[in-house]
CSV table of C-alpha atoms (C1' of nucleotides) in Angstrom, one decimal:
chain,number,residue,atom,x,y,z
A,1167,UNK,CA,-13.9,-32.2,-19.9
A,1168,UNK,CA,-12.2,-33.8,-22.6
A,1169,UNK,CA,-8.9,-33.1,-23.3
A,1170,UNK,CA,-8.8,-31.5,-26.8
A,1171,UNK,CA,-11.7,-29.3,-26.4
A,1172,UNK,CA,-9.9,-27.1,-24.0
A,1173,UNK,CA,-9.6,-24.3,-25.7
A,1174,UNK,CA,-9.0,-21.4,-22.8
A,1175,UNK,CA,-5.2,-21.8,-21.1
A,1176,UNK,CA,-5.5,-22.5,-17.7
A,1177,UNK,CA,-6.1,-19.9,-16.0
A,1178,UNK,CA,-2.9,-17.3,-14.4
A,1179,UNK,CA,-2.7,-18.1,-10.7
A,1180,UNK,CA,-5.1,-15.6,-8.9
A,1181,UNK,CA,-2.4,-13.9,-7.4
A,1182,UNK,CA,-1.4,-13.3,-10.7
A,1183,UNK,CA,-4.0,-12.0,-11.6
A,1184,UNK,CA,-4.4,-9.9,-8.7
A,1185,UNK,CA,-0.8,-8.4,-9.6
A,1186,UNK,CA,-0.5,-7.3,-13.0
A,1187,UNK,CA,-3.9,-5.8,-13.2
A,1188,UNK,CA,-2.7,-3.5,-10.3
A,1189,UNK,CA,0.3,-2.8,-11.5
A,1190,UNK,CA,-1.7,-1.6,-14.6
A,1191,UNK,CA,-3.7,0.3,-13.0
A,1192,UNK,CA,-1.4,2.4,-10.5
A,1193,UNK,CA,1.1,3.1,-13.4
A,1194,UNK,CA,-1.9,4.6,-15.2
A,1195,UNK,CA,-3.7,6.6,-12.9
A,1196,UNK,CA,-1.3,6.5,-9.9
A,1197,UNK,CA,-1.8,4.7,-6.8
A,1198,UNK,CA,-3.8,7.1,-5.1
A,1199,UNK,CA,-6.7,6.9,-7.9
A,1200,UNK,CA,-6.7,3.6,-8.1
A,1201,UNK,CA,-9.4,1.3,-5.8
A,1202,UNK,CA,-9.6,-1.9,-4.8
A,1203,UNK,CA,-12.7,-2.3,-6.5
A,1204,UNK,CA,-11.3,-1.0,-9.5
A,1205,UNK,CA,-8.1,-3.9,-8.8
A,1206,UNK,CA,-10.7,-6.4,-8.4
A,1207,UNK,CA,-13.2,-5.5,-11.6
A,1208,UNK,CA,-9.8,-5.5,-13.7
A,1209,UNK,CA,-8.5,-8.9,-12.2
A,1210,UNK,CA,-11.5,-10.2,-12.1
A,1211,UNK,CA,-11.7,-11.8,-8.7
A,1212,UNK,CA,-13.9,-10.4,-5.9
A,1213,UNK,CA,-12.7,-7.9,-3.0
A,1214,UNK,CA,-11.9,-10.8,-0.6
A,1215,UNK,CA,-9.8,-12.8,-2.5
A,1216,UNK,CA,-7.5,-9.3,-2.5
A,1217,UNK,CA,-7.6,-8.8,1.0
A,1218,UNK,CA,-7.1,-12.7,1.4
A,1219,UNK,CA,-4.1,-12.6,-0.3
A,1220,UNK,CA,-2.8,-9.1,0.3
A,1221,UNK,CA,-4.5,-7.9,3.7
A,1222,UNK,CA,-5.9,-4.6,1.1
A,1223,UNK,CA,-4.0,-2.0,-1.7
A,1224,UNK,CA,-1.4,-1.2,0.3
A,1225,UNK,CA,-0.6,-5.1,0.3
A,1226,UNK,CA,-0.8,-5.8,-3.3
A,1227,UNK,CA,2.1,-2.6,-3.9
A,1228,UNK,CA,4.4,-3.7,-1.5
A,1229,UNK,CA,4.1,-7.2,-2.9
A,1230,UNK,CA,4.9,-5.5,-6.6
A,1231,UNK,CA,7.3,-2.9,-4.7
A,1232,UNK,CA,9.4,-5.9,-3.1
A,1233,UNK,CA,9.6,-8.7,-5.6
A,1234,UNK,CA,10.5,-5.7,-8.0
A,1235,UNK,CA,13.4,-4.8,-6.4
A,1236,UNK,CA,14.5,-8.0,-6.6
A,1237,UNK,CA,14.1,-9.0,-9.7
A,1238,UNK,CA,16.5,-5.7,-10.1
A,1239,UNK,CA,19.1,-6.5,-7.9
A,1240,UNK,CA,19.0,-9.9,-9.8
A,1241,UNK,CA,19.9,-8.0,-12.9
A,1242,UNK,CA,22.8,-6.6,-10.8
A,1243,UNK,CA,23.9,-10.3,-10.5
A,1244,UNK,CA,23.5,-11.5,-13.6
A,1245,UNK,CA,25.6,-8.8,-15.0
A,1246,UNK,CA,28.1,-9.3,-12.6
A,1247,UNK,CA,28.7,-12.3,-13.9
A,1248,UNK,CA,28.6,-11.3,-17.6
A,1249,UNK,CA,31.2,-8.8,-17.4
A,1250,UNK,CA,33.7,-7.4,-15.5
A,1251,UNK,CA,34.7,-3.6,-15.1
A,1252,UNK,CA,33.2,-0.8,-14.1
A,1253,UNK,CA,32.2,0.9,-17.3
A,1254,UNK,CA,31.1,-2.1,-18.9
A,1255,UNK,CA,29.0,-3.2,-16.4
A,1256,UNK,CA,27.1,0.1,-16.4
A,1257,UNK,CA,26.6,-0.2,-19.7
A,1258,UNK,CA,25.1,-3.7,-19.7
A,1259,UNK,CA,22.4,-1.9,-16.7
A,1260,UNK,CA,21.5,0.9,-19.3
A,1261,UNK,CA,21.2,-1.7,-22.0
A,1262,UNK,CA,19.1,-4.3,-20.2
A,1263,UNK,CA,17.2,-0.7,-18.6
A,1264,UNK,CA,16.3,0.5,-22.1
A,1265,UNK,CA,15.0,-2.7,-23.6
A,1266,UNK,CA,12.7,-3.4,-20.3
A,1267,UNK,CA,11.3,0.4,-21.2
A,1268,UNK,CA,10.0,-1.1,-24.3
A,1269,UNK,CA,9.1,-4.7,-23.2
A,1270,UNK,CA,7.7,-3.9,-19.5
A,1271,UNK,CA,6.6,-1.2,-20.0
A,1272,UNK,CA,4.8,-0.5,-16.5
A,1273,UNK,CA,7.2,-2.2,-14.7
A,1274,UNK,CA,9.9,0.0,-14.9
A,1275,UNK,CA,7.4,2.6,-14.6
A,1276,UNK,CA,6.2,1.2,-10.9
A,1277,UNK,CA,10.0,1.4,-10.3
A,1278,UNK,CA,11.2,4.6,-11.5
A,1279,UNK,CA,8.0,6.7,-12.1
A,1280,UNK,CA,6.4,6.7,-9.0
A,1281,UNK,CA,7.7,7.9,-5.4
A,1282,UNK,CA,6.7,5.0,-3.3
A,1283,UNK,CA,7.0,6.9,0.1
A,1284,UNK,CA,3.7,8.4,-0.9
A,1285,UNK,CA,1.9,5.0,-0.3
A,1286,UNK,CA,3.7,2.6,1.1
A,1287,UNK,CA,4.3,3.3,4.5
A,1288,UNK,CA,7.7,3.5,6.3
A,1289,UNK,CA,9.0,2.5,3.1
A,1290,UNK,CA,12.6,4.1,2.5
A,1291,UNK,CA,13.3,6.3,-1.0
A,1292,UNK,CA,14.4,3.9,-3.5
A,1293,UNK,CA,17.9,5.3,-3.8
A,1294,UNK,CA,18.2,4.1,-0.3
A,1295,UNK,CA,17.1,0.6,-1.7
A,1296,UNK,CA,19.3,-2.2,-2.1
A,1297,UNK,CA,20.4,-3.1,-6.3
A,1298,UNK,CA,20.7,1.4,-5.9
A,1299,UNK,CA,23.3,1.3,-3.4
A,1300,UNK,CA,24.7,-2.1,-4.4
A,1301,UNK,CA,25.2,0.5,-7.4
A,1302,UNK,CA,26.7,3.4,-5.7
A,1303,UNK,CA,28.9,1.1,-4.0
A,1304,UNK,CA,30.1,0.2,-7.2
A,1305,UNK,CA,31.1,3.2,-8.1
A,1306,UNK,CA,32.8,4.1,-4.9
A,1307,UNK,CA,35.0,1.3,-5.3
A,1308,UNK,CA,35.7,1.9,-8.8
A,1309,UNK,CA,37.2,5.8,-7.8
A,1310,UNK,CA,39.3,4.1,-5.5
A,1311,UNK,CA,40.2,1.6,-7.8
A,1312,UNK,CA,41.5,4.5,-10.4
A,1313,UNK,CA,39.4,3.4,-12.8
A,1314,UNK,CA,37.4,6.8,-12.5
A,1315,UNK,CA,38.3,10.7,-12.2
A,1316,UNK,CA,38.3,10.8,-8.7
A,1317,UNK,CA,35.1,12.7,-8.1
A,1318,UNK,CA,32.8,12.2,-5.6
A,1319,UNK,CA,31.2,8.9,-5.9
A,1320,UNK,CA,27.2,10.6,-5.5
A,1321,UNK,CA,28.8,13.4,-8.4
A,1322,UNK,CA,29.2,9.9,-11.0
A,1323,UNK,CA,26.4,8.2,-9.4
A,1324,UNK,CA,23.8,10.6,-10.5
A,1325,UNK,CA,25.9,11.4,-14.2
A,1326,UNK,CA,25.7,7.7,-14.9
A,1327,UNK,CA,22.0,6.5,-14.1
A,1328,UNK,CA,19.6,10.2,-13.2
A,1329,UNK,CA,20.6,10.5,-17.1
A,1330,UNK,CA,19.7,7.9,-18.6
A,1331,UNK,CA,16.9,6.9,-15.9
A,1332,UNK,CA,15.2,10.7,-16.9
A,1333,UNK,CA,15.5,8.8,-20.3
A,1334,UNK,CA,13.5,5.7,-19.1
A,1335,UNK,CA,10.7,9.4,-17.6
A,1336,UNK,CA,10.5,10.9,-21.1
A,1337,UNK,CA,9.5,7.9,-23.2
A,1338,UNK,CA,7.5,6.4,-20.6
A,1339,UNK,CA,5.7,10.0,-20.5
A,1340,UNK,CA,6.1,9.6,-24.2
A,1341,UNK,CA,8.1,13.2,-25.0
A,1342,UNK,CA,10.5,10.0,-27.3
A,1343,UNK,CA,9.3,8.5,-29.9
A,1344,UNK,CA,12.2,6.1,-30.8
A,1345,UNK,CA,13.2,3.6,-28.1
A,1346,UNK,CA,16.0,4.5,-26.3
A,1347,UNK,CA,18.4,1.8,-27.8
A,1348,UNK,CA,18.9,4.9,-30.8
A,1349,UNK,CA,20.5,7.1,-27.7
A,1350,UNK,CA,23.1,3.8,-26.2
A,1351,UNK,CA,25.7,4.8,-27.8
A,1352,UNK,CA,26.0,9.1,-27.5
A,1353,UNK,CA,24.7,8.9,-24.1
A,1354,UNK,CA,26.8,6.3,-23.1
A,1355,UNK,CA,30.0,7.3,-25.0
A,1356,UNK,CA,29.4,11.3,-23.9
A,1357,UNK,CA,29.1,9.9,-20.5
A,1358,UNK,CA,32.3,7.9,-20.2
A,1359,UNK,CA,34.2,10.3,-21.9
A,1360,UNK,CA,33.3,13.0,-18.5
A,1361,UNK,CA,34.0,11.0,-16.7
A,1362,UNK,CA,37.3,8.9,-18.1
A,1363,UNK,CA,40.5,9.4,-15.9
A,1364,UNK,CA,43.0,11.9,-17.1
A,1365,UNK,CA,46.1,9.8,-18.1
B,1332,UNK,CA,-4.3,50.9,19.0
B,1333,UNK,CA,-1.5,53.0,19.2
B,1334,UNK,CA,1.7,52.3,16.2
B,1335,UNK,CA,3.9,51.2,18.9
B,1336,UNK,CA,2.0,48.9,20.8
B,1337,UNK,CA,1.9,46.3,17.4
B,1338,UNK,CA,4.2,43.5,17.9
B,1339,UNK,CA,3.0,41.6,15.7
B,1340,UNK,CA,3.7,42.2,12.1
B,1341,UNK,CA,0.5,42.5,9.5
B,1342,UNK,CA,-0.6,39.7,9.4
B,1343,UNK,CA,-0.2,37.9,5.6
B,1344,UNK,CA,-2.7,37.7,3.6
B,1345,UNK,CA,-5.0,34.5,3.3
B,1346,UNK,CA,-4.7,33.6,0.2
B,1347,UNK,CA,-1.0,33.6,0.6
B,1348,UNK,CA,-1.0,31.4,3.8
B,1349,UNK,CA,-3.6,29.3,2.1
B,1350,UNK,CA,-0.9,28.6,-0.5
B,1351,UNK,CA,2.3,28.0,1.9
B,1352,UNK,CA,0.2,26.0,4.2
B,1353,UNK,CA,-0.6,23.7,1.4
B,1354,UNK,CA,2.4,23.6,-0.4
B,1355,UNK,CA,4.5,22.5,2.9
B,1356,UNK,CA,1.8,19.8,3.3
B,1357,UNK,CA,1.5,18.5,0.2
B,1358,UNK,CA,5.4,18.2,0.0
B,1359,UNK,CA,5.6,16.8,3.7
B,1360,UNK,CA,2.8,13.8,3.0
B,1361,UNK,CA,2.6,14.4,-0.2
B,1362,UNK,CA,-1.0,15.6,-2.1
B,1363,UNK,CA,-3.3,12.5,-1.3
B,1364,UNK,CA,-2.4,12.3,2.2
B,1365,UNK,CA,-3.6,15.9,2.6
B,1366,UNK,CA,-7.4,16.7,3.2
B,1367,UNK,CA,-8.6,20.4,2.9
B,1368,UNK,CA,-9.1,20.0,6.7
B,1369,UNK,CA,-5.8,19.9,7.0
B,1370,UNK,CA,-4.8,23.1,4.3
B,1371,UNK,CA,-7.4,24.8,7.0
B,1372,UNK,CA,-5.6,23.7,10.1
B,1373,UNK,CA,-2.5,25.2,9.4
B,1374,UNK,CA,-3.2,28.1,7.2
B,1375,UNK,CA,-5.5,29.2,9.6
B,1376,UNK,CA,-8.7,30.1,7.6
B,1377,UNK,CA,-11.5,28.4,7.5
B,1378,UNK,CA,-12.8,25.7,4.6
B,1379,UNK,CA,-14.6,28.0,3.1
B,1380,UNK,CA,-12.3,30.6,2.3
B,1381,UNK,CA,-10.3,27.8,0.6
B,1382,UNK,CA,-13.5,26.8,-1.8
B,1383,UNK,CA,-14.3,31.0,-1.9
B,1384,UNK,CA,-10.2,31.6,-3.5
B,1385,UNK,CA,-9.5,28.3,-5.2
B,1386,UNK,CA,-12.5,26.7,-5.9
B,1387,UNK,CA,-10.9,23.6,-4.2
B,1388,UNK,CA,-7.9,21.1,-2.8
B,1389,UNK,CA,-7.1,20.6,-6.8
B,1390,UNK,CA,-7.5,24.7,-7.4
B,1391,UNK,CA,-5.3,25.3,-4.9
B,1392,UNK,CA,-2.4,23.0,-5.8
B,1393,UNK,CA,-2.7,24.0,-9.5
B,1394,UNK,CA,-2.2,27.9,-8.1
B,1395,UNK,CA,1.2,26.9,-6.5
B,1396,UNK,CA,1.8,24.6,-10.2
B,1397,UNK,CA,1.4,28.0,-12.2
B,1398,UNK,CA,2.8,29.7,-10.1
B,1399,UNK,CA,6.0,27.8,-9.7
B,1400,UNK,CA,5.9,27.8,-13.1
B,1401,UNK,CA,6.3,31.2,-14.7
B,1402,UNK,CA,8.9,31.4,-11.4
B,1403,UNK,CA,11.1,28.9,-13.2
B,1404,UNK,CA,10.5,30.9,-16.3
B,1405,UNK,CA,11.1,34.1,-15.3
B,1406,UNK,CA,14.6,32.7,-13.8
B,1407,UNK,CA,15.2,32.0,-18.0
B,1408,UNK,CA,15.0,35.0,-18.5
B,1409,UNK,CA,16.9,36.5,-15.9
B,1410,UNK,CA,20.0,34.3,-16.4
B,1411,UNK,CA,19.6,35.0,-20.2
B,1412,UNK,CA,20.2,38.6,-19.7
B,1413,UNK,CA,23.2,37.8,-17.5
B,1414,UNK,CA,24.9,35.6,-19.3
B,1415,UNK,CA,25.8,34.1,-22.3
B,1416,UNK,CA,26.2,31.1,-24.4
B,1417,UNK,CA,24.5,27.4,-23.7
B,1418,UNK,CA,27.9,26.4,-21.4
B,1419,UNK,CA,26.9,29.3,-19.2
B,1420,UNK,CA,23.8,29.7,-18.9
B,1421,UNK,CA,23.2,26.9,-18.3
B,1422,UNK,CA,25.9,26.5,-15.5
B,1423,UNK,CA,23.9,29.6,-14.3
B,1424,UNK,CA,20.5,28.1,-14.1
B,1425,UNK,CA,22.3,25.1,-12.0
B,1426,UNK,CA,23.6,26.9,-9.8
B,1427,UNK,CA,20.6,28.5,-9.1
B,1428,UNK,CA,19.0,25.4,-8.8
B,1429,UNK,CA,21.1,24.0,-6.0
B,1430,UNK,CA,20.7,27.0,-4.4
B,1431,UNK,CA,17.1,27.5,-4.0
B,1432,UNK,CA,17.3,23.7,-3.2
B,1433,UNK,CA,19.0,24.7,0.5
B,1434,UNK,CA,16.9,27.9,0.7
B,1435,UNK,CA,13.0,27.0,-0.9
B,1436,UNK,CA,13.0,23.8,-0.1
B,1437,UNK,CA,9.3,23.6,-0.7
B,1438,UNK,CA,8.8,25.6,-4.0
B,1439,UNK,CA,12.0,23.2,-5.5
B,1440,UNK,CA,10.1,19.8,-3.8
B,1441,UNK,CA,7.0,20.2,-5.3
B,1442,UNK,CA,8.2,21.1,-8.3
B,1443,UNK,CA,11.1,18.4,-9.0
B,1444,UNK,CA,9.9,15.8,-6.9
B,1445,UNK,CA,5.9,15.8,-7.9
B,1446,UNK,CA,3.9,13.7,-10.1
B,1447,UNK,CA,1.7,16.4,-11.0
B,1448,UNK,CA,-0.2,14.3,-13.7
B,1449,UNK,CA,-1.5,12.3,-11.1
B,1450,UNK,CA,-3.5,15.1,-9.2
B,1451,UNK,CA,-3.9,17.9,-11.6
B,1452,UNK,CA,-6.4,17.1,-14.4
B,1453,UNK,CA,-5.5,17.8,-17.7
B,1454,UNK,CA,-1.8,18.9,-17.1
B,1455,UNK,CA,1.1,17.8,-19.2
B,1456,UNK,CA,4.1,16.3,-18.1
B,1457,UNK,CA,6.3,18.4,-16.5
B,1458,UNK,CA,8.7,18.1,-19.5
B,1459,UNK,CA,6.2,19.8,-21.6
B,1460,UNK,CA,6.0,22.6,-19.3
B,1461,UNK,CA,7.3,26.4,-21.3
B,1462,UNK,CA,10.6,26.4,-19.3
B,1463,UNK,CA,11.7,22.9,-19.7
B,1464,UNK,CA,10.8,23.3,-23.7
B,1465,UNK,CA,13.0,26.0,-23.4
B,1466,UNK,CA,15.3,24.6,-22.6
B,1467,UNK,CA,15.7,21.7,-25.1
B,1468,UNK,CA,15.4,24.6,-27.1
B,1469,UNK,CA,18.5,25.8,-26.2
B,1470,UNK,CA,20.5,22.9,-26.8
B,1471,UNK,CA,19.0,22.1,-29.6
B,1472,UNK,CA,20.4,25.3,-30.8
B,1473,UNK,CA,23.5,25.2,-29.6
B,1474,UNK,CA,23.6,21.7,-31.0
B,1475,UNK,CA,22.9,23.0,-34.4
B,1476,UNK,CA,25.5,26.1,-33.8
B,1477,UNK,CA,28.5,23.5,-33.2
B,1478,UNK,CA,28.6,25.1,-29.9
B,1479,UNK,CA,28.1,21.2,-28.2
B,1480,UNK,CA,28.8,17.8,-29.8
B,1481,UNK,CA,26.2,16.9,-32.5
B,1482,UNK,CA,24.3,14.5,-30.3
B,1483,UNK,CA,20.4,14.5,-30.1
B,1484,UNK,CA,19.2,17.1,-28.2
B,1485,UNK,CA,17.3,15.0,-26.1
B,1486,UNK,CA,20.1,13.2,-25.4
B,1487,UNK,CA,22.1,16.2,-24.1
B,1488,UNK,CA,19.3,17.5,-22.2
B,1489,UNK,CA,18.5,14.9,-20.3
B,1490,UNK,CA,23.0,14.8,-19.2
B,1491,UNK,CA,22.8,18.1,-18.3
B,1492,UNK,CA,19.3,17.9,-16.2
B,1493,UNK,CA,18.6,15.1,-15.5
B,1494,UNK,CA,22.1,14.5,-13.3
B,1495,UNK,CA,21.3,17.2,-11.4
B,1496,UNK,CA,17.9,17.2,-10.8
B,1497,UNK,CA,18.5,13.2,-10.1
B,1498,UNK,CA,21.4,15.0,-7.4
B,1499,UNK,CA,18.4,17.8,-5.9
B,1500,UNK,CA,15.9,14.5,-5.1
B,1501,UNK,CA,18.7,12.3,-3.1
B,1502,UNK,CA,19.7,15.6,-1.3
B,1503,UNK,CA,15.6,16.3,-0.7
B,1504,UNK,CA,15.3,12.9,0.5
B,1505,UNK,CA,18.0,13.5,3.1
B,1506,UNK,CA,21.1,10.8,1.0
B,1507,UNK,CA,23.2,14.1,0.8
B,1508,UNK,CA,24.3,15.7,3.5
B,1509,UNK,CA,26.2,18.9,1.9
B,1510,UNK,CA,24.8,21.5,0.8
B,1511,UNK,CA,24.4,20.3,-3.4
B,1512,UNK,CA,27.3,23.4,-3.9
B,1513,UNK,CA,29.5,21.5,-2.4
B,1514,UNK,CA,29.2,18.9,-5.6
B,1515,UNK,CA,28.7,22.5,-8.5
B,1516,UNK,CA,32.4,22.0,-10.9
B,1517,UNK,CA,33.1,18.7,-10.2
B,1518,UNK,CA,29.4,17.7,-11.0
B,1519,UNK,CA,29.2,20.4,-14.3
B,1520,UNK,CA,32.7,20.1,-15.4
B,1521,UNK,CA,32.2,16.5,-15.8
B,1522,UNK,CA,29.4,17.0,-17.9
B,1523,UNK,CA,30.8,19.7,-20.4
B,1524,UNK,CA,34.0,17.3,-20.7
B,1525,UNK,CA,31.8,14.8,-22.5
B,1526,UNK,CA,29.9,17.1,-24.5
B,1527,UNK,CA,32.4,19.4,-25.8
B,1528,UNK,CA,32.7,19.1,-29.3
B,1529,UNK,CA,35.9,17.1,-30.6
B,1530,UNK,CA,38.3,19.7,-31.6
C,397,DG,C1',-15.6,37.3,2.4
C,398,DT,C1',-15.3,34.1,6.2
C,399,DC,C1',-16.8,31.3,8.9
C,400,DT,C1',-19.2,27.0,11.5
C,401,DA,C1',-22.6,22.8,10.4
C,402,DT,C1',-24.4,19.4,8.3
C,403,DA,C1',-25.0,16.5,3.8
C,404,DT,C1',-23.5,13.0,0.7
C,405,DC,C1',-21.0,9.8,-1.5
C,406,DC,C1',-17.3,6.5,-1.5
C,407,DA,C1',-13.0,4.1,-0.1
C,408,DG,C1',-11.3,0.7,2.4
C,409,DA,C1',-12.6,-3.2,5.3
C,410,DT,C1',-14.9,-6.6,7.2
C,411,DA,C1',-18.9,-10.4,8.2
C,412,DG,C1',-20.5,-14.7,7.2
C,413,DA,C1',-22.7,-18.1,3.6
C,414,DC,C1',-21.1,-21.6,0.0
D,1225,DG,C1',-10.3,-19.9,-0.3
D,1226,DT,C1',-14.0,-17.2,-3.2
D,1227,DC,C1',-17.9,-15.1,-2.8
D,1228,DT,C1',-21.5,-11.0,-1.8
D,1229,DA,C1',-23.7,-8.0,0.6
D,1230,DT,C1',-22.4,-4.3,3.8
D,1231,DC,C1',-20.9,-1.0,7.7
D,1232,DT,C1',-18.1,2.6,8.8
D,1233,DG,C1',-15.2,6.4,8.9
D,1234,DG,C1',-13.1,10.1,6.3
D,1235,DA,C1',-13.1,13.0,2.4
D,1236,DT,C1',-15.4,16.5,-0.7
D,1237,DA,C1',-18.4,19.9,-0.9
D,1238,DT,C1',-22.4,22.9,0.1
D,1239,DA,C1',-25.6,25.7,2.9
D,1240,DG,C1',-27.2,29.9,5.3
D,1241,DA,C1',-25.8,33.0,9.4
D,1242,DC,C1',-22.4,36.6,10.6
DNA sequence: GTCTATATCCAGATAGAC
DNA sequence: GTCTATCTGGATATAGAC
């Protein structure tokens, strides 16, 4: 077929189509309310292909999960190269998280809004995965270094990220109408005001 | 039978047995990984009874959900009668939440750790339910009254309760070894330090 | 109201042609 | 590798005895 007649863009690779279809369905309906047939229909592929590529529904979910956690981990790398100091790095993470909540809604919802242990057999709680353990580690180090008030690291961790993840949840659930960036300064200023060292 | 020979205590009413059995199973395995047969076996009743009392699995979950939300709402009543001022009231709520996390693990987990919209048809997100809307309302009023720094109420809401709910999640997931009360002072002091009015 | 036995349905998974 | 057609298990739900 002549090149100029090819009005249709190159189709996405089959496994990508499966993953995006599954991601949207899992987030919209919840993992257990989605069947392999649903994924197959939405992705426009056959059941056989899904089993060939991923071994089944759980395999699709696991591929998504691993991939997204890896991307989150790489995000920490990027932020670490960009700026220094815990406060600046955390703020940069939060800024990106808020941004992605608007632009990559499904990915954020799948990572931060799902109970993975309920559908991924032998998966650890998300707070034990690499990126989250890493963040907690950075906070622990910063407290040791006197960058933060000397409190239990896990308390600082939940203050910084627990509150902003909750904002993300509220936004994804439609309880907040404005893009989250509208709240960025208020949130971070207030958090860090509380966490600042006394002197 | 002579009274003194009745070593066995009066059996719990049948519907209570069903509810407690279901609660534990839902929390331990997740709603969708529990069958009506599982509940029936653990409660020591027949399938028929479950359908008679609750109309099915979803009915059991809804009864649990409604009941626990009502109790949470009553808890706010109690706290309001006990103390005055937003800070004292919120702290009292958090103190009780932390206490219940140790003593009523399953109830807390079912309310704060489950995605109810995935198994209760036409249920609103938990943050739209009465107790949570009420808390947000109290924060809004306190900001208007100058009790808190003038920031968006939803930001104050997530700072106060988002962080402490995240601590509860971490505790329930086994990522925190100590009872949460160990962190109460650090958490609340830090939060309110950030939220205090400037003057 | 409570129980057992049974019916019905649908999801996950596979077989085998192409 | 991709597809369609099919199998099988297990879940919800019901029927009907007690």
